[in-house]
């Protein structure tokens, strides 16, 4: 038997075991003490890791084998030897191991099944490979908003729309009317024959047949269905659905922010951490085919390009002298004042346009449609021109690519959100007679019933027009600007076309458009319940339009930015929009008198008045339980428990933060040690070369 030729793999294992004191016979695979102690040689325990198992009962690859600096072929051979050992386990441990493996397989199958139904997964992979993670983060953000709006529509349809359709012919008013007859005059339906093109105008402006439909607040009744089997309070359902809609959106945004924040914390928002993740964890070994492999290579290339640009900018900033820093900061402050001056001028233009539009509200035809859309036109024009100027100003300020994205986005968000606030403020001045609800035209009904017989529907129409106009502008820009520009650049070879070139996909401006559109939906959801459905369809079509213009009209960006921090910042900006919508909803529920001629709250002094009215109709036991929840005996212990849990979470986070900081410092020290060792090796190799040369010369 000893004369038989051995296989190369077994011969290598035999040599390894003989060199480091391991015997290849099956009798004893334990490590014997080596004959010559050498700490530089790797020592390995062949069977001790089998005694340690994971908590789930699964035995993975031994940790000592992973840490040992050996070739991969030798590690595979050693693992085969280890797997020949049969560990002695009890029946209970064997049952746990089988259950853990079954649950893991079931979880993997479930995740694969859910990933099959994920929207646009292949398209997003293609976008990330061709244009980088920054552009891909925009489309991921757009997909998140599509899902959020669709689920929100299902919520509104289940508790408001479907019950209103089913119970419209039954039920009775909650209370009798005690208001003035002049305040209850509201008839949006036109009388007599209507010219055909007026239907098209009504579709664009939300008036006529669109005004008195399930699309707007004024069509819903204040009915309450009471039966032996079912009882449904429509005003209460309308109110609680609107409140829960905002709470649901807040929870979804915070959950997604937590996911994005974990990535930011893992990388430390630094180039070193991100670079380490790219080098060691970015490659997907499931990529099959040349196409997927090339896309992944391009994606990694863009990520490395971002890190190199950030690092080079940081080095240039660190090399600036004191006088250069003073000049740079002075330039940034002055440019900041210029940009905010442009934003204030845009606000004034929106205010004047909204005032003029409300004065000319009674006209019909095309001119009347123009006056209807005048605030939307001015807002869109300001949101298009001012961010372009602010982007040019940001180039002068010389920030890093990621910081430039954040600064430009902050200025544009401030412009768009406050411009929407200026529009709402102008409407509020006219609805409430500038806050004097007991004087002038607001004295009779506590709101301007002559100009706004159903002011909630009027606000909903403004939000509907803003949503529709924003979508039409996106289509017009795609057809009339982006495609002609690409055709001119591709077919003409003069200097002007070369200077203009193909456009870049500007991520901050596009993300801002999404945030603005979603903020409009949140602002008008109370007055236009079907606005989330309209926004869902709008964002789905917008995804395909942006995909077409990205692949056919755009070129990869010359300056890229890190997608990890930008994704988190996109959600923070979206949270600002949700805050604006929440403020509008709370003020409308508690302060402004509802319209007496329309809507489910027509006979209440405020929309929130339905809550105490419904509370008084509950049983005594339910009232006592709700009083106990709101009392100090329940709220104080709950607050104390919340404080204890919060302190524990904060302490745990601080401990984890310190451990992560220590590990990062250790990684830096190890990196410096390796650099020092590499330098020492280079010096030794140079000395050896010099000695060889001198020895050769002397001989």
XYZ file of C-alpha atoms in Angstrom:
699
model
C 0.000 0.000 0.000
C 2.842 2.353 0.687
C 4.008 2.078 -2.871
C 0.680 3.253 -4.325
C 0.752 6.708 -5.868
C -1.142 9.277 -3.878
C -3.432 11.966 -5.214
C -2.122 15.525 -5.202
C -4.774 16.729 -2.753
C -4.184 13.971 -0.246
C -0.403 14.380 -0.619
C -0.741 18.084 0.189
C -2.813 17.368 3.295
C -0.314 14.716 4.356
C 2.571 17.155 3.975
C 0.667 19.786 5.929
C -0.106 17.424 8.782
C 3.435 16.070 8.910
C 4.939 19.543 8.945
C 2.759 20.971 11.719
C 2.456 17.903 13.884
C -0.811 16.352 12.625
C -1.100 12.645 11.860
C -3.089 11.575 8.848
C -4.371 8.345 10.333
C -8.019 8.249 11.466
C -7.100 7.031 14.887
C -6.022 10.420 16.181
C -6.717 13.647 14.353
C -5.917 15.773 17.370
C -2.983 18.154 17.310
C 0.210 16.820 18.846
C 2.759 19.228 20.226
C 5.133 20.216 17.447
C 8.683 19.058 17.621
C 10.030 22.520 16.953
C 8.104 25.487 18.285
C 7.685 28.186 15.683
C 5.144 30.899 16.372
C 5.245 32.171 12.816
C 3.878 28.887 11.457
C 0.057 28.575 11.474
C -1.317 26.147 14.018
C -4.738 24.639 13.464
C -7.092 22.519 15.565
C -8.821 20.003 13.366
C -11.738 18.939 15.561
C -12.278 21.426 18.372
C -14.568 23.713 16.363
C -17.026 20.849 15.966
C -17.729 21.047 19.646
C -19.002 24.615 19.265
C -22.251 25.176 17.420
C -24.373 28.140 16.642
C -27.354 28.977 18.757
C -29.651 27.742 16.003
C -27.978 24.348 16.016
C -26.312 24.761 12.624
C -22.662 23.885 12.317
C -20.967 26.248 9.908
C -17.366 26.321 8.766
C -14.913 26.348 11.686
C -13.796 29.757 12.704
C -10.180 28.653 13.264
C -10.030 27.438 9.681
C -11.278 30.772 8.420
C -8.677 32.704 10.402
C -5.784 30.471 9.342
C -3.763 31.876 6.420
C -3.906 28.840 4.100
C -4.652 28.369 0.396
C -8.280 27.739 -0.497
C -7.569 24.272 -1.930
C -5.925 23.226 1.327
C -8.818 24.637 3.364
C -11.284 22.600 1.317
C -9.269 19.440 1.915
C -9.104 20.125 5.663
C -12.835 20.677 5.795
C -13.450 17.358 4.045
C -11.390 15.649 6.748
C -13.403 17.440 9.439
C -16.721 16.433 7.894
C -15.739 12.766 8.131
C -16.053 13.054 11.903
C -19.550 12.236 13.130
C -20.381 14.282 16.239
C -22.343 12.605 18.989
C -25.566 14.548 19.506
C -28.750 13.765 21.357
C -32.123 13.275 19.681
C -33.293 16.658 21.016
C -30.315 18.470 19.495
C -30.828 16.618 16.241
C -34.493 17.671 16.212
C -33.494 21.313 16.849
C -30.958 21.180 14.050
C -33.486 19.776 11.583
C -36.088 22.392 12.559
C -33.570 25.217 12.223
C -32.576 24.038 8.743
C -36.228 23.656 7.715
C -37.092 27.143 8.961
C -34.075 28.596 7.175
C -35.095 26.928 3.915
C -38.671 28.121 4.356
C -37.471 31.671 5.012
C -35.239 31.624 1.926
C -38.101 30.309 -0.218
C -40.429 32.994 1.144
C -37.932 35.775 0.458
C -37.390 34.458 -3.060
C -41.129 34.312 -3.637
C -41.603 37.886 -2.418
C -38.673 39.134 -4.496
C -40.410 37.694 -7.570
C -43.283 40.142 -7.015
C -41.083 43.161 -6.283
C -41.626 46.015 -8.705
C -39.062 46.681 -11.425
C -36.208 44.707 -9.821
C -34.438 43.923 -13.118
C -34.939 47.464 -14.363
C -33.425 48.876 -11.174
C -30.434 46.548 -11.487
C -29.909 47.724 -15.052
C -30.154 51.387 -14.006
C -27.654 50.901 -11.188
C -25.175 49.189 -13.494
C -25.317 51.800 -16.248
C -25.726 55.036 -14.269
C -24.561 54.311 -10.721
C -26.156 54.037 -7.309
C -27.104 57.732 -7.132
C -29.503 57.502 -10.068
C -30.706 54.120 -8.849
C -31.580 55.642 -5.465
C -34.026 57.987 -7.240
C -35.883 55.087 -8.835
C -35.903 53.154 -5.559
C -37.385 56.211 -3.893
C -40.004 56.425 -6.655
C -40.927 52.763 -6.183
C -41.333 53.322 -2.446
C -43.748 56.198 -3.100
C -45.770 54.086 -5.577
C -46.266 51.357 -2.977
C -46.998 53.901 -0.228
C -49.686 55.661 -2.274
C -51.318 52.435 -3.413
C -51.562 51.033 0.124
C -52.904 54.407 1.293
C -55.592 54.279 -1.395
C -56.604 50.784 -0.224
C -56.951 52.176 3.295
C -59.128 55.095 2.154
C -61.193 52.901 -0.177
C -61.859 50.315 2.534
C -63.080 52.743 5.203
C -64.451 55.728 3.257
C -65.067 55.134 -0.445
C -66.695 51.685 -0.418
C -68.908 52.361 2.664
C -69.976 55.677 1.135
C -71.012 53.918 -2.093
C -72.799 51.119 -0.242
C -74.573 53.251 2.365
C -75.324 56.295 0.214
C -78.986 55.432 -0.294
C -79.595 54.604 3.374
C -78.953 56.288 6.690
C -79.927 59.601 8.153
C -78.300 62.848 9.202
C -76.675 62.870 12.607
C -78.272 66.111 13.791
C -80.786 68.577 12.435
C -79.737 71.689 10.608
C -79.534 74.845 12.686
C -77.526 76.997 10.296
C -78.572 79.801 8.007
C -80.178 78.909 4.689
C -77.770 81.134 2.789
C -74.850 79.105 4.135
C -76.278 75.825 2.829
C -76.595 76.871 -0.814
C -74.298 74.650 -2.865
C -75.170 73.313 -6.322
C -72.129 72.534 -8.485
C -74.123 70.736 -11.195
C -74.622 72.917 -14.298
C -78.142 73.423 -15.615
C -79.206 72.882 -19.224
C -77.049 71.700 -22.105
C -73.281 71.750 -21.765
C -70.881 72.202 -24.654
C -68.796 69.078 -25.239
C -65.400 70.710 -24.797
C -66.528 71.899 -21.349
C -66.240 68.293 -20.158
C -62.579 68.391 -21.103
C -62.137 71.679 -19.253
C -63.941 70.229 -16.227
C -61.612 67.217 -16.298
C -58.577 69.489 -16.177
C -59.896 71.901 -13.542
C -61.931 69.530 -11.353
C -65.153 71.499 -11.780
C -68.554 70.605 -13.238
C -69.222 66.863 -13.245
C -65.866 66.264 -11.510
C -66.663 68.558 -8.600
C -69.717 66.650 -7.398
C -68.201 63.153 -7.423
C -66.391 60.824 -5.047
C -63.188 62.584 -5.967
C -63.838 65.561 -3.672
C -64.930 66.172 -0.106
C -68.270 67.836 -0.939
C -69.865 64.673 -2.351
C -69.658 62.637 0.881
C -72.713 62.657 3.167
C -72.991 62.963 6.922
C -74.971 59.737 7.237
C -74.953 57.179 10.000
C -76.113 53.635 9.358
C -77.660 51.833 12.318
C -78.914 48.287 12.037
C -79.146 45.225 14.187
C -76.013 43.798 12.624
C -74.016 46.865 11.629
C -73.487 50.450 12.693
C -71.323 52.835 10.671
C -70.667 56.507 11.335
C -69.491 58.055 8.066
C -68.135 61.377 9.467
C -66.204 59.559 12.190
C -64.807 57.061 9.675
C -63.802 59.916 7.363
C -61.955 61.700 10.171
C -60.181 58.677 11.644
C -59.178 57.377 8.202
C -57.523 60.705 7.404
C -55.674 60.700 10.739
C -54.582 57.078 10.426
C -53.472 57.726 6.847
C -50.931 60.277 8.080
C -49.828 57.999 10.931
C -49.360 55.116 8.502
C -47.233 57.247 6.171
C -45.133 58.434 9.110
C -44.494 54.853 10.251
C -43.495 53.755 6.739
C -41.076 56.664 6.306
C -39.465 56.153 9.716
C -39.092 52.407 9.083
C -37.396 53.065 5.754
C -35.219 55.744 7.356
C -34.101 53.174 9.917
C -33.057 50.810 7.136
C -31.135 53.576 5.373
C -29.600 54.771 8.643
C -28.190 51.307 9.361
C -26.315 51.444 6.070
C -25.003 54.931 6.882
C -23.893 53.818 10.351
C -22.280 50.672 8.939
C -20.182 52.721 6.547
C -19.678 55.462 9.097
C -20.513 58.012 6.397
C -16.842 57.809 5.524
C -14.911 56.832 2.472
C -12.844 54.240 4.344
C -15.839 52.278 5.595
C -17.635 52.473 2.269
C -14.492 51.447 0.414
C -14.075 48.409 2.662
C -17.679 47.347 2.044
C -17.249 47.755 -1.707
C -14.032 45.714 -1.812
C -15.101 42.856 0.439
C -18.908 42.621 0.165
C -20.108 44.312 -3.018
C -19.688 41.509 -5.541
C -22.788 39.392 -6.144
C -21.771 35.780 -6.760
C -25.279 35.046 -8.023
C -24.698 37.070 -11.190
C -25.244 34.813 -14.182
C -24.322 35.762 -17.725
C -22.162 38.453 -19.239
C -24.851 41.119 -19.075
C -25.455 40.870 -15.325
C -21.715 40.653 -14.671
C -20.973 43.771 -16.697
C -23.763 45.689 -14.954
C -22.359 44.738 -11.564
C -18.851 45.743 -12.642
C -20.120 49.137 -13.794
C -21.973 49.623 -10.524
C -18.836 48.905 -8.482
C -16.876 51.212 -10.791
C -19.272 54.091 -10.057
C -19.078 53.465 -6.316
C -15.289 53.535 -6.352
C -15.369 56.674 -8.481
C -17.543 58.391 -5.858
C -15.122 57.485 -3.072
C -12.102 58.695 -5.010
C -13.764 62.025 -5.831
C -14.791 62.564 -2.200
C -11.297 61.761 -0.964
C -9.602 64.053 -3.489
C -11.910 66.953 -2.557
C -11.205 66.395 1.144
C -7.456 66.496 0.487
C -7.761 69.741 -1.479
C -9.882 71.271 1.278
C -7.346 70.257 3.927
C -4.535 71.848 1.912
C -6.183 75.299 1.863
C -4.481 78.116 3.724
C -6.262 80.388 6.200
C -6.735 83.204 3.702
C -8.102 80.796 1.092
C -10.569 79.396 3.632
C -11.773 82.912 4.526
C -12.317 83.733 0.845
C -14.137 80.438 0.267
C -16.480 80.825 3.259
C -17.196 84.465 2.371
C -18.087 83.376 -1.149
C -20.419 80.694 0.174
C -22.211 83.100 2.506
C -22.707 85.699 -0.238
C -23.989 83.072 -2.699
C -26.351 81.797 -0.022
C -27.897 85.263 0.333
C -28.273 85.508 -3.456
C -30.057 82.156 -3.667
C -32.475 82.989 -0.857
C -33.189 86.366 -2.486
C -34.292 84.505 -5.617
C -36.490 82.232 -3.505
C -38.197 85.188 -1.782
C -38.894 86.785 -5.177
C -40.552 83.541 -6.289
C -42.743 83.584 -3.160
C -43.978 87.074 -3.929
C -44.836 86.088 -7.504
C -46.871 83.104 -6.269
C -48.762 85.295 -3.794
C -49.702 87.850 -6.460
C -50.706 85.181 -8.980
C -52.963 83.394 -6.468
C -54.707 86.638 -5.484
C -55.316 87.512 -9.127
C -56.559 83.997 -9.921
C -59.158 84.028 -7.150
C -60.457 87.422 -8.246
C -60.911 86.185 -11.863
C -62.436 82.900 -10.749
C -65.882 83.377 -12.326
C -64.867 83.457 -15.978
C -65.438 80.502 -18.307
C -63.867 79.032 -21.415
C -60.167 78.791 -22.170
C -59.432 82.101 -20.462
C -61.154 80.892 -17.308
C -59.084 77.687 -17.431
C -55.940 79.824 -17.713
C -56.936 81.804 -14.612
C -57.696 78.522 -12.821
C -54.213 77.221 -13.557
C -52.382 80.533 -13.049
C -51.107 79.673 -9.524
C -49.973 76.246 -10.747
C -48.207 77.828 -13.738
C -46.383 80.383 -11.595
C -45.414 77.762 -8.998
C -44.085 75.410 -11.690
C -42.196 78.200 -13.450
C -40.598 79.319 -10.182
C -39.738 75.738 -9.264
C -38.084 75.295 -12.666
C -36.122 78.539 -12.981
C -34.965 79.186 -9.413
C -33.424 75.696 -8.806
C -31.462 76.007 -12.063
C -29.972 79.266 -10.844
C -29.323 77.758 -7.417
C -27.505 74.830 -9.045
C -25.179 77.231 -10.838
C -24.620 79.045 -7.548
C -23.782 75.712 -5.869
C -21.067 75.106 -8.459
C -19.455 78.408 -7.495
C -19.519 77.422 -3.813
C -17.271 74.393 -4.529
C -18.783 71.774 -2.233
C -18.126 68.044 -2.523
C -20.493 66.117 -4.844
C -22.586 64.659 -2.007
C -22.713 67.988 -0.153
C -23.656 69.776 -3.390
C -26.588 67.410 -3.813
C -27.759 68.005 -0.244
C -27.380 71.814 -0.415
C -29.179 72.063 -3.757
C -31.925 69.793 -2.479
C -32.363 71.824 0.713
C -32.767 75.087 -1.201
C -35.148 73.584 -3.726
C -37.177 71.886 -0.983
C -37.455 75.166 0.872
C -38.640 76.818 -2.331
C -41.248 74.211 -3.218
C -42.657 73.579 0.235
C -42.885 77.241 1.144
C -44.382 78.065 -2.285
C -47.091 75.528 -1.528
C -47.471 77.142 1.888
C -47.854 80.567 0.227
C -50.658 79.169 -1.928
C -52.421 77.722 1.126
C -51.940 80.959 3.061
C -53.539 82.942 0.228
C -56.524 80.579 0.166
C -56.809 80.798 3.961
C -56.920 84.603 3.827
C -59.832 84.511 1.423
C -61.711 81.657 3.115
C -61.521 83.134 6.631
C -61.557 86.838 5.619
C -57.913 87.191 6.739
C -58.659 85.493 10.065
C -61.569 87.805 11.009
C -64.323 85.169 10.899
C -66.931 87.306 12.696
C -66.718 90.347 10.424
C -67.609 91.217 6.844
C -68.567 88.399 4.501
C -67.596 85.742 7.083
C -69.976 86.995 9.807
C -72.957 84.911 8.747
C -71.293 81.504 8.256
C -67.847 82.083 9.867
C -66.298 81.570 6.416
C -66.644 83.319 3.077
C -69.679 81.414 1.760
C -70.183 83.796 -1.175
C -66.782 83.055 -2.716
C -66.416 79.528 -1.365
C -69.767 77.760 -0.734
C -67.757 74.534 -0.219
C -64.250 75.654 0.648
C -62.946 72.106 1.299
C -63.728 71.117 -2.283
C -62.056 74.304 -3.495
C -58.825 73.434 -1.668
C -59.046 69.890 -3.027
C -59.432 71.269 -6.556
C -56.275 73.339 -6.154
C -54.307 70.272 -5.041
C -55.837 68.225 -7.881
C -54.776 70.856 -10.419
C -51.262 71.005 -8.999
C -50.919 67.204 -9.258
C -52.299 67.070 -12.794
C -50.301 70.061 -14.005
C -47.063 68.646 -12.589
C -47.668 65.416 -14.510
C -48.465 67.272 -17.755
C -45.304 69.353 -17.386
C -43.195 66.188 -17.052
C -44.695 64.793 -20.258
C -44.217 68.098 -22.088
C -40.569 68.348 -21.039
C -39.942 64.779 -22.198
C -41.580 65.260 -25.614
C -40.720 68.881 -26.383
C -37.306 69.327 -24.749
C -35.446 66.106 -23.995
C -36.061 64.128 -27.186
C -35.411 67.111 -29.516
C -32.208 67.878 -27.624
C -30.968 64.320 -28.049
C -31.829 64.322 -31.773
C -30.026 67.631 -32.328
C -26.920 66.500 -30.432
C -26.758 63.133 -32.222
C -27.381 64.423 -35.748
C -25.541 67.774 -35.729
C -21.791 67.927 -35.271
C -21.231 71.652 -34.832
C -19.553 73.227 -31.820
C -22.835 74.369 -30.261
C -24.287 70.859 -30.165
C -21.024 69.485 -28.788
C -20.998 72.163 -26.086
C -24.608 71.442 -25.122
C -24.226 67.656 -25.294
C -26.617 65.105 -23.950
C -28.250 65.986 -20.704
C -27.376 64.466 -17.361
C -29.980 62.928 -15.106
C -30.006 65.483 -12.282
C -30.975 63.492 -9.208
C -31.728 66.392 -6.780
C -34.198 68.074 -9.155
C -35.986 64.812 -9.904
C -36.164 63.792 -6.247
C -37.503 67.215 -5.436
C -40.280 66.713 -7.985
C -41.289 63.507 -6.221
C -41.244 65.151 -2.788
C -43.270 68.076 -4.087
C -45.863 65.798 -5.709
C -46.208 63.692 -2.566
C -46.500 66.798 -0.380
C -49.350 68.058 -2.579
C -51.103 64.714 -2.083
C -50.701 64.849 1.694
C -51.954 68.423 1.767
C -55.065 67.632 -0.264
C -55.852 64.112 0.978
C -58.401 65.416 3.499
C -60.250 67.370 0.807
C -59.664 65.020 -2.159
C -59.743 61.420 -0.836
C -58.891 59.810 -4.190
C -55.746 61.875 -4.640
C -53.458 58.970 -3.498
C -54.890 56.825 -6.322
C -54.246 59.593 -8.859
C -50.726 59.981 -7.536
C -50.126 56.228 -7.769
C -51.029 56.227 -11.459
C -48.968 59.367 -11.966
C -45.843 57.892 -10.354
C -46.176 54.599 -12.286
C -46.302 56.456 -15.597
C -43.537 58.765 -14.404
C -41.306 55.759 -13.703
C -41.545 54.585 -17.297
C -41.147 58.103 -18.693
C -38.025 58.688 -16.603
C -36.668 55.283 -17.564
C -37.109 56.100 -21.268
C -35.453 59.488 -20.975
C -32.641 58.022 -18.868
C -31.621 55.333 -21.359
C -32.333 57.226 -24.559
C -31.633 60.882 -23.765
C -29.163 60.993 -20.878
C -25.495 60.199 -20.435
C -23.765 59.004 -17.251
C -23.029 61.843 -14.865
C -19.543 63.305 -14.869
C -19.762 63.920 -11.134
C -21.235 61.155 -9.037
C -22.242 61.118 -5.387
C -22.669 58.570 -2.636
C -26.089 56.927 -2.665
C -26.086 55.799 0.984
C -26.270 59.262 2.529
C -28.475 60.636 -0.255
C -31.110 57.909 0.254
C -31.377 58.791 3.928
C -31.553 62.492 3.126
C -34.317 61.941 0.559
C -36.468 60.428 3.296
C -35.675 63.317 5.657
C -36.854 65.769 2.992
C -39.986 63.664 2.481
C -40.598 63.901 6.213
C -40.649 67.703 5.895
C -43.399 67.391 3.290
C -45.374 65.111 5.589
C -44.989 67.704 8.342
C -46.485 70.413 6.124
C -49.439 68.189 5.237
C -49.968 67.313 8.907
C -50.047 70.980 9.919
C -52.668 71.702 7.241
C -54.778 68.738 8.360
C -54.636 69.601 12.081
C -55.516 73.250 11.475
C -58.406 72.313 9.170
C -59.773 69.801 11.674
C -59.674 72.072 14.693
C -59.890 75.738 13.669
C -61.828 76.421 10.449
C -65.600 76.049 10.387
C -66.672 73.269 7.956
C -68.888 74.205 5.028
C -72.594 74.006 5.874
C -73.698 73.027 2.398
C -71.471 70.013 1.708
C -69.395 67.282 3.226
C -69.792 64.910 6.166
C -69.172 67.641 8.793
C -71.689 70.204 7.509
C -73.584 70.528 10.813
C -70.641 70.649 13.220
C -68.776 73.744 14.442
C -65.484 71.973 13.597
C -64.508 68.668 12.084
C -63.125 67.456 15.393
C -66.513 67.995 17.079
C -67.650 64.623 15.758
C -65.269 62.905 18.209
C -66.857 64.147 21.494
C -70.324 63.731 19.978
C -69.610 60.104 19.139
C -67.908 59.583 22.489
C -71.077 60.616 24.349
C -73.033 57.994 22.416
C -70.792 55.150 23.615
C -71.700 52.830 26.480
C -70.742 53.705 30.049
C -68.174 50.895 30.261
C -66.442 52.052 27.067
C -66.415 55.665 28.266
C -64.903 54.641 31.609
C -62.226 52.609 29.838
C -61.307 55.507 27.553
C -61.281 57.912 30.513
C -58.913 55.539 32.332
C -56.556 55.462 29.346
C -56.502 59.267 29.313
C -56.148 59.619 33.073
C -52.971 60.198 35.056
C -53.086 56.755 36.647
C -52.456 55.224 33.242
C -50.451 57.901 31.448
C -47.823 58.464 34.182
C -46.778 54.769 34.491
C -46.788 54.494 30.708
C -44.579 57.567 30.453
C -42.211 56.208 33.114
C -41.990 52.849 31.352
C -41.325 54.597 28.042
C -38.531 56.612 29.661
C -36.945 53.449 31.074
C -37.101 51.703 27.699
C -35.733 54.793 25.969
C -32.848 55.078 28.422
C -32.040 51.406 27.902
C -32.066 51.797 24.117
C -29.905 54.935 24.316
C -27.408 53.209 26.613
C -27.313 50.179 24.338
C -26.775 52.400 21.311
C -23.957 54.260 23.047
C -22.258 50.983 23.975
C -22.564 49.733 20.407
C -21.289 53.070 19.150
C -18.245 52.891 21.391
C -17.508 49.321 20.334
C -17.833 50.282 16.682
C -15.529 53.259 17.236
C -12.960 51.005 18.930
C -13.151 48.511 16.082
C -12.656 51.281 13.538
C -9.666 52.587 15.465
C -8.287 49.056 15.598
C -8.754 48.667 11.851
C -6.891 51.931 11.266
C -4.043 50.818 13.530
C -3.829 47.476 11.766
C -3.764 49.277 8.437
C -0.901 51.466 9.636
C 0.951 48.408 10.948
C 0.588 46.694 7.586
C 1.808 49.791 5.794
C 4.815 49.887 8.135
C 5.530 46.202 7.488
C 5.249 46.702 3.740
C 7.739 49.563 3.959
C 10.103 47.407 6.019
C 9.839 44.599 3.469
C 10.610 47.042 0.663
C 13.650 48.352 2.562
C 14.901 44.802 3.215
C 14.420 43.803 -0.407
C 16.327 46.895 -1.528
C 19.177 46.102 0.878
C 19.328 42.534 -0.387
C 19.447 43.779 -3.961
C 22.233 46.208 -3.045
C 24.150 43.419 -1.279
C 23.738 41.129 -4.289
C 24.915 43.849 -6.615
C 27.967 44.637 -4.466
C 28.717 40.924 -4.123
C 28.476 40.478 -7.891
C 30.657 43.514 -8.502
C 33.341 42.320 -6.055
C 33.386 38.836 -7.575
